[in-house]
Amino acid sequence: MWADTILIVVISVCTALLGEGLIWLLVYRTEKYQKLKIEVEKGSKKLERRREGMSDSLDKQQKKKIEREEERLKNNNRDMSFVKMKSMLAIGFVFTALLGMFNSIFDGRVVAFLPFQPISLVQNLTHRNLPGEDYTECSFIFLYILSTMSIRQNIQKLLGFAPSRVVAKQGGGLFGPNVTGQQFK
Amino acid sequence: MNKNYQQIRAAQQKLLKDKQSNEISVLKKAFTRCSQWDDKDEFLDVIYWSRQIIGIVAGIIWGLIPLKGFFGIILFVAVNAGIIYFYFMNFQKIDEEEYGGSWELTKEGFMSSFAGFLVMWIIIYTGVHHT
């Protein structure tokens, strides 16, 4: 059983690397994306500096400047999301298929033992397709999700693919919190 | 078009070079008491990576002992938050308001550290006590 446990962690490392590699190939290395990324990063930093440096009594011109910059940043963020979206969707499909395949390989197999009794909300995941009532038995999907959660983010950070904090704070694109939500009032 | 691309590449390479030389000095600063952190991101990165290390080490220890049940999870959350809180309040003595309050620092990289902890805990526990 321990071999299965280790194998699943190795699988999740491989899929995370493959995923990031594919996204790099299709998105990150393109000139359009890199240009947008640099622009968004610069814009976010500039905007944050302005926000930090602003006093309570702002004249109209300063307000307008900040708003204009927010607008530009929002547009760039949106463009960046569009560049990413198509490839992300394609990769999403590939990974759903891969996950389905692994799921059927490990179907009904106990791959690990949990050192705790999971709450009923996650028992559906931890005990998926497993026979019996021993809820400390762990199914493939739970371990896979957990290891992907930690490994993927760390790989992104190591390779420098993770969006910088300033950008994330300003709203990470189409699916992130909207920039307009933080607009200056 | 091509020239533009070369410019971007050059800018990126410069960034990478700066980053590499920077990493060593950041490591030094991380172990020095009350260091001066001009770049907030640097300090947040230190917090992030120390969290990941704490998660993995705690996972191994918890699995070897073995600690079991929700007590293990709660103890991990307390240890993780406690060490980081002690590190930025007593060791580095930073002004947490600059980073948006101590809550922002306490939750930096918490989820991936927690996931890493659970994976290590489960692997070691299964390997040592169930095979």
Tab-separated table of C-alpha atoms in Angstrom:
chain	number	residue	atom	x	y	z
A	1	MET	CA	0.000	0.000	0.000
A	2	TRP	CA	2.837	2.369	0.767
A	3	ALA	CA	3.989	2.029	-2.826
A	4	ASP	CA	0.570	3.300	-3.943
A	5	THR	CA	0.785	6.245	-1.558
A	6	ILE	CA	4.198	7.269	-2.885
A	7	LEU	CA	3.109	6.609	-6.466
A	8	ILE	CA	0.185	9.023	-6.102
A	9	VAL	CA	2.453	11.780	-4.808
A	10	VAL	CA	4.826	11.143	-7.726
A	11	ILE	CA	1.857	11.253	-10.122
A	12	SER	CA	0.745	14.587	-8.735
A	13	VAL	CA	4.294	16.004	-9.031
A	14	CYS	CA	4.427	14.814	-12.642
A	15	THR	CA	1.017	16.184	-13.569
A	16	ALA	CA	1.801	19.507	-11.896
A	17	LEU	CA	5.078	19.759	-13.834
A	18	LEU	CA	3.383	18.689	-17.048
A	19	GLY	CA	0.621	21.217	-16.521
A	20	GLU	CA	3.004	24.081	-15.857
A	21	GLY	CA	5.170	22.971	-18.797
A	22	LEU	CA	2.189	22.984	-21.135
A	23	ILE	CA	1.019	26.384	-19.950
A	24	TRP	CA	4.544	27.710	-20.399
A	25	LEU	CA	4.640	26.315	-23.920
A	26	LEU	CA	1.249	27.691	-24.897
A	27	VAL	CA	1.011	30.892	-22.878
A	28	TYR	CA	3.857	32.087	-20.685
A	29	ARG	CA	6.548	32.126	-23.364
A	30	THR	CA	4.477	34.020	-25.924
A	31	GLU	CA	5.547	37.567	-26.563
A	32	LYS	CA	2.050	38.911	-26.072
A	33	TYR	CA	1.698	37.397	-22.618
A	34	GLN	CA	5.133	38.489	-21.451
A	35	LYS	CA	4.528	42.029	-22.573
A	36	LEU	CA	1.186	42.133	-20.806
A	37	LYS	CA	2.662	40.594	-17.665
A	38	ILE	CA	5.401	43.194	-17.403
A	39	GLU	CA	2.869	45.942	-18.030
A	40	VAL	CA	0.430	44.638	-15.424
A	41	GLU	CA	3.177	44.249	-12.868
A	42	LYS	CA	4.508	47.737	-13.454
A	43	GLY	CA	0.997	49.184	-13.396
A	44	SER	CA	0.070	47.397	-10.180
A	45	LYS	CA	3.202	48.572	-8.415
A	46	LYS	CA	2.705	52.118	-9.576
A	47	LEU	CA	-0.906	52.111	-8.478
A	48	GLU	CA	-0.042	50.730	-5.069
A	49	ARG	CA	2.644	53.349	-4.569
A	50	ARG	CA	0.149	56.039	-5.501
A	51	ARG	CA	-2.477	54.682	-3.152
A	52	GLU	CA	0.029	54.534	-0.314
A	53	GLY	CA	1.276	58.024	-0.936
A	54	MET	CA	-2.101	59.695	-1.234
A	55	SER	CA	-3.339	62.011	1.452
A	56	ASP	CA	-6.916	62.332	2.686
A	57	SER	CA	-7.583	65.506	0.844
A	58	LEU	CA	-7.067	64.646	-2.784
A	59	ASP	CA	-7.629	67.091	-5.549
A	60	LYS	CA	-9.728	66.079	-8.502
A	61	GLN	CA	-6.768	65.725	-10.815
A	62	GLN	CA	-5.071	63.135	-8.617
A	63	LYS	CA	-8.309	61.212	-8.278
A	64	LYS	CA	-8.706	61.164	-12.021
A	65	LYS	CA	-5.143	59.987	-12.506
A	66	ILE	CA	-5.668	57.053	-10.170
A	67	GLU	CA	-8.925	56.159	-11.847
A	68	ARG	CA	-7.325	56.296	-15.271
A	69	GLU	CA	-4.560	54.003	-14.137
A	70	GLU	CA	-7.027	51.587	-12.617
A	71	GLU	CA	-8.886	51.498	-15.889
A	72	ARG	CA	-5.718	50.727	-17.825
A	73	LEU	CA	-4.732	48.024	-15.385
A	74	LYS	CA	-8.168	46.491	-15.615
A	75	ASN	CA	-7.938	46.329	-19.398
A	76	ASN	CA	-4.493	44.771	-19.298
A	77	ASN	CA	-5.649	42.230	-16.735
A	78	ARG	CA	-8.594	41.326	-18.918
A	79	ASP	CA	-6.374	40.911	-21.990
A	80	MET	CA	-4.047	38.693	-19.993
A	81	SER	CA	-6.926	36.478	-18.900
A	82	PHE	CA	-8.119	36.137	-22.490
A	83	VAL	CA	-4.652	35.113	-23.665
A	84	LYS	CA	-4.590	32.484	-20.941
A	85	MET	CA	-8.158	31.255	-21.170
A	86	LYS	CA	-8.138	29.141	-24.345
A	87	SER	CA	-5.044	27.177	-23.418
A	88	MET	CA	-6.226	26.803	-19.837
A	89	LEU	CA	-9.472	25.280	-21.074
A	90	ALA	CA	-7.644	22.838	-23.324
A	91	ILE	CA	-5.295	21.836	-20.514
A	92	GLY	CA	-8.280	21.524	-18.178
A	93	PHE	CA	-9.844	18.961	-20.515
A	94	VAL	CA	-6.609	16.969	-20.755
A	95	PHE	CA	-6.278	16.864	-16.998
A	96	THR	CA	-9.869	15.864	-16.418
A	97	ALA	CA	-9.259	12.921	-18.761
A	98	LEU	CA	-6.016	12.049	-16.949
A	99	LEU	CA	-7.730	12.254	-13.589
A	100	GLY	CA	-10.488	9.969	-14.862
A	101	MET	CA	-7.874	7.459	-15.982
A	102	PHE	CA	-6.049	7.428	-12.643
A	103	ASN	CA	-9.363	7.298	-10.860
A	104	SER	CA	-10.311	4.109	-12.664
A	105	ILE	CA	-6.856	2.569	-12.040
A	106	PHE	CA	-7.113	3.153	-8.284
A	107	ASP	CA	-10.855	2.536	-8.132
A	108	GLY	CA	-11.902	0.785	-4.939
A	109	ARG	CA	-8.335	0.616	-3.622
A	110	VAL	CA	-7.297	1.870	-0.221
A	111	VAL	CA	-4.166	3.906	-0.916
A	112	ALA	CA	-3.398	5.201	2.580
A	113	PHE	CA	-4.607	5.372	6.163
A	114	LEU	CA	-5.605	8.691	7.616
A	115	PRO	CA	-4.323	9.436	11.107
A	116	PHE	CA	-7.643	11.159	11.856
A	117	GLN	CA	-11.337	10.545	11.288
A	118	PRO	CA	-12.423	13.067	8.638
A	119	ILE	CA	-15.568	15.111	9.200
A	120	SER	CA	-18.629	13.886	7.315
A	121	LEU	CA	-18.363	16.748	4.818
A	122	VAL	CA	-15.110	15.423	3.360
A	123	GLN	CA	-15.803	11.726	3.927
A	124	ASN	CA	-17.310	11.694	0.468
A	125	LEU	CA	-13.863	12.519	-0.897
A	126	THR	CA	-11.655	10.556	1.466
A	127	HIS	CA	-13.758	7.389	1.195
A	128	ARG	CA	-14.833	7.696	-2.451
A	129	ASN	CA	-15.708	4.329	-4.012
A	130	LEU	CA	-14.255	2.438	-1.082
A	131	PRO	CA	-16.157	-0.438	0.515
A	132	GLY	CA	-16.706	-0.676	4.264
A	133	GLU	CA	-17.309	1.841	7.001
A	134	ASP	CA	-13.739	2.475	8.152
A	135	TYR	CA	-13.447	6.152	7.382
A	136	THR	CA	-9.746	6.311	8.165
A	137	GLU	CA	-9.142	4.505	4.874
A	138	CYS	CA	-8.183	6.975	2.192
A	139	SER	CA	-9.105	6.900	-1.476
A	140	PHE	CA	-6.949	8.021	-4.406
A	141	ILE	CA	-8.773	11.252	-5.077
A	142	PHE	CA	-8.269	12.782	-1.620
A	143	LEU	CA	-4.533	12.165	-1.529
A	144	TYR	CA	-4.174	13.365	-5.116
A	145	ILE	CA	-6.031	16.607	-4.438
A	146	LEU	CA	-4.025	17.278	-1.279
A	147	SER	CA	-0.646	16.704	-2.880
A	148	THR	CA	-1.594	18.702	-5.963
A	149	MET	CA	-2.694	21.559	-3.719
A	150	SER	CA	0.683	21.853	-2.058
A	151	ILE	CA	2.958	20.819	-4.919
A	152	ARG	CA	1.405	22.887	-7.683
A	153	GLN	CA	1.602	26.174	-5.817
A	154	ASN	CA	5.177	25.519	-4.752
A	155	ILE	CA	6.222	24.609	-8.287
A	156	GLN	CA	4.571	27.759	-9.632
A	157	LYS	CA	6.394	29.831	-7.062
A	158	LEU	CA	9.734	28.129	-7.701
A	159	LEU	CA	9.481	28.583	-11.452
A	160	GLY	CA	8.273	32.149	-11.071
A	161	PHE	CA	4.914	31.495	-12.766
A	162	ALA	CA	2.786	32.512	-9.808
A	163	PRO	CA	1.306	35.994	-10.163
A	164	SER	CA	3.121	38.464	-7.954
A	165	ARG	CA	1.370	39.552	-4.768
A	166	VAL	CA	0.827	43.099	-5.928
A	167	VAL	CA	-0.977	41.858	-9.026
A	168	ALA	CA	-3.029	39.375	-7.018
A	169	LYS	CA	-3.977	42.150	-4.622
A	170	GLN	CA	-5.118	44.394	-7.450
A	171	GLY	CA	-7.301	41.599	-8.831
A	172	GLY	CA	-5.890	38.642	-10.683
A	173	GLY	CA	-7.785	39.024	-13.951
A	174	LEU	CA	-11.166	37.849	-15.103
A	175	PHE	CA	-11.742	35.347	-12.353
A	176	GLY	CA	-10.034	37.171	-9.531
A	177	PRO	CA	-11.563	39.927	-7.447
A	178	ASN	CA	-12.498	42.750	-9.697
A	179	VAL	CA	-10.377	45.864	-9.818
A	180	THR	CA	-13.462	48.029	-9.897
A	181	GLY	CA	-14.361	46.663	-6.466
A	182	GLN	CA	-11.359	48.426	-4.991
A	183	GLN	CA	-11.746	51.562	-6.963
A	184	PHE	CA	-11.046	54.788	-5.275
A	185	LYS	CA	-14.151	56.336	-3.806
B	1	MET	CA	8.477	42.867	-33.427
B	2	ASN	CA	11.641	40.808	-33.023
B	3	LYS	CA	13.478	43.696	-31.402
B	4	ASN	CA	10.638	44.116	-28.974
B	5	TYR	CA	10.883	40.472	-28.026
B	6	GLN	CA	14.624	40.746	-27.460
B	7	GLN	CA	14.060	43.694	-25.174
B	8	ILE	CA	11.595	41.698	-23.124
B	9	ARG	CA	14.029	38.761	-22.930
B	10	ALA	CA	16.830	41.062	-21.810
B	11	ALA	CA	14.610	42.582	-19.118
B	12	GLN	CA	13.648	39.119	-17.909
B	13	GLN	CA	17.220	37.869	-17.834
B	14	LYS	CA	18.271	40.887	-15.831
B	15	LEU	CA	15.435	40.218	-13.411
B	16	LEU	CA	16.534	36.585	-13.070
B	17	LYS	CA	20.148	37.545	-12.406
B	18	ASP	CA	19.125	40.111	-9.806
B	19	LYS	CA	16.878	37.503	-8.228
B	20	GLN	CA	19.654	34.935	-7.889
B	21	SER	CA	22.109	37.281	-6.208
B	22	ASN	CA	19.275	38.556	-4.109
B	23	GLU	CA	18.332	35.134	-2.778
B	24	ILE	CA	21.564	34.728	-0.818
B	25	SER	CA	21.249	38.112	0.837
B	26	VAL	CA	17.597	37.398	1.664
B	27	LEU	CA	18.627	34.138	3.344
B	28	LYS	CA	21.186	36.010	5.414
B	29	LYS	CA	18.635	38.616	6.393
B	30	ALA	CA	16.108	35.940	7.340
B	31	PHE	CA	18.446	34.599	10.010
B	32	THR	CA	19.548	37.972	11.309
B	33	ARG	CA	17.617	39.576	14.139
B	34	CYS	CA	15.621	42.711	13.347
B	35	SER	CA	16.688	42.929	9.704
B	36	GLN	CA	15.661	45.831	7.531
B	37	TRP	CA	13.135	44.647	4.903
B	38	ASP	CA	12.864	47.245	2.171
B	39	ASP	CA	10.990	44.949	-0.175
B	40	LYS	CA	7.822	43.596	1.415
B	41	ASP	CA	7.681	40.726	-1.062
B	42	GLU	CA	11.032	39.434	0.130
B	43	PHE	CA	9.814	39.153	3.687
B	44	LEU	CA	6.548	37.534	2.602
B	45	ASP	CA	8.555	34.998	0.587
B	46	VAL	CA	10.614	34.163	3.655
B	47	ILE	CA	7.377	33.607	5.586
B	48	TYR	CA	5.948	31.522	2.745
B	49	TRP	CA	8.909	29.158	2.408
B	50	SER	CA	9.466	28.781	6.144
B	51	ARG	CA	5.799	27.798	6.363
B	52	GLN	CA	6.325	25.061	3.757
B	53	ILE	CA	9.348	23.733	5.639
B	54	ILE	CA	7.464	23.793	8.950
B	55	GLY	CA	4.579	21.915	7.277
B	56	ILE	CA	6.787	19.136	5.934
B	57	VAL	CA	8.878	18.751	9.096
B	58	ALA	CA	5.770	18.743	11.301
B	59	GLY	CA	4.149	16.158	8.998
B	60	ILE	CA	7.134	13.843	9.374
B	61	ILE	CA	7.273	14.245	13.171
B	62	TRP	CA	3.494	13.827	13.629
B	63	GLY	CA	3.595	10.678	11.452
B	64	LEU	CA	6.515	9.132	13.301
B	65	ILE	CA	5.159	9.656	16.829
B	66	PRO	CA	2.257	9.074	15.650
B	67	LEU	CA	-0.097	11.870	16.642
B	68	LYS	CA	-3.676	11.039	15.758
B	69	GLY	CA	-7.058	12.658	15.428
B	70	PHE	CA	-8.088	16.297	15.333
B	71	PHE	CA	-5.699	17.026	18.139
B	72	GLY	CA	-2.895	16.561	15.577
B	73	ILE	CA	-4.453	19.030	13.160
B	74	ILE	CA	-5.162	21.650	15.822
B	75	LEU	CA	-1.686	21.263	17.257
B	76	PHE	CA	-0.203	21.787	13.792
B	77	VAL	CA	-2.241	24.947	13.189
B	78	ALA	CA	-1.172	26.286	16.584
B	79	VAL	CA	2.505	25.401	16.101
B	80	ASN	CA	2.571	26.765	12.564
B	81	ALA	CA	0.885	30.059	13.442
B	82	GLY	CA	2.823	30.317	16.701
B	83	ILE	CA	6.286	29.901	15.168
B	84	ILE	CA	5.570	32.400	12.385
B	85	TYR	CA	4.008	34.883	14.816
B	86	PHE	CA	7.012	34.595	17.122
B	87	TYR	CA	9.342	34.992	14.145
B	88	PHE	CA	7.878	38.245	12.865
B	89	MET	CA	6.956	39.783	16.193
B	90	ASN	CA	9.920	38.833	18.400
B	91	PHE	CA	12.747	37.897	16.060
B	92	GLN	CA	12.357	40.293	13.145
B	93	LYS	CA	10.250	42.812	15.070
B	94	ILE	CA	8.566	44.133	11.944
B	95	ASP	CA	5.691	46.561	11.942
B	96	GLU	CA	2.818	44.266	10.989
B	97	GLU	CA	0.648	47.199	9.905
B	98	GLU	CA	2.937	47.652	6.907
B	99	TYR	CA	1.839	44.241	5.706
B	100	GLY	CA	-1.861	44.774	6.308
B	101	GLY	CA	-2.013	43.446	9.870
B	102	SER	CA	-0.714	40.302	11.512
B	103	TRP	CA	-3.606	38.297	10.068
B	104	GLU	CA	-2.237	38.788	6.536
B	105	LEU	CA	1.141	37.474	7.673
B	106	THR	CA	-0.375	34.604	9.625
B	107	LYS	CA	-2.271	33.329	6.606
B	108	GLU	CA	0.519	33.824	4.033
B	109	GLY	CA	1.062	30.415	2.385
B	110	PHE	CA	-0.974	28.672	5.060
B	111	MET	CA	-3.140	26.521	2.795
B	112	SER	CA	-0.321	24.963	0.784
B	113	SER	CA	1.672	24.429	3.968
B	114	PHE	CA	-1.350	22.717	5.535
B	115	ALA	CA	-1.805	20.498	2.468
B	116	GLY	CA	1.908	19.627	2.506
B	117	PHE	CA	1.667	18.797	6.206
B	118	LEU	CA	-1.338	16.500	5.672
B	119	VAL	CA	0.357	14.668	2.793
B	120	MET	CA	3.545	14.056	4.805
B	121	TRP	CA	1.574	13.055	7.905
B	122	ILE	CA	-0.539	10.564	5.919
B	123	ILE	CA	2.443	9.102	4.013
B	124	ILE	CA	4.628	8.580	7.091
B	125	TYR	CA	1.736	7.354	9.225
B	126	THR	CA	0.689	4.832	6.550
B	127	GLY	CA	4.256	3.715	5.897
B	128	VAL	CA	5.409	3.345	9.485
B	129	HIS	CA	2.275	2.144	11.227
B	130	HIS	CA	0.270	0.288	8.590
B	131	THR	CA	2.668	-1.775	6.514
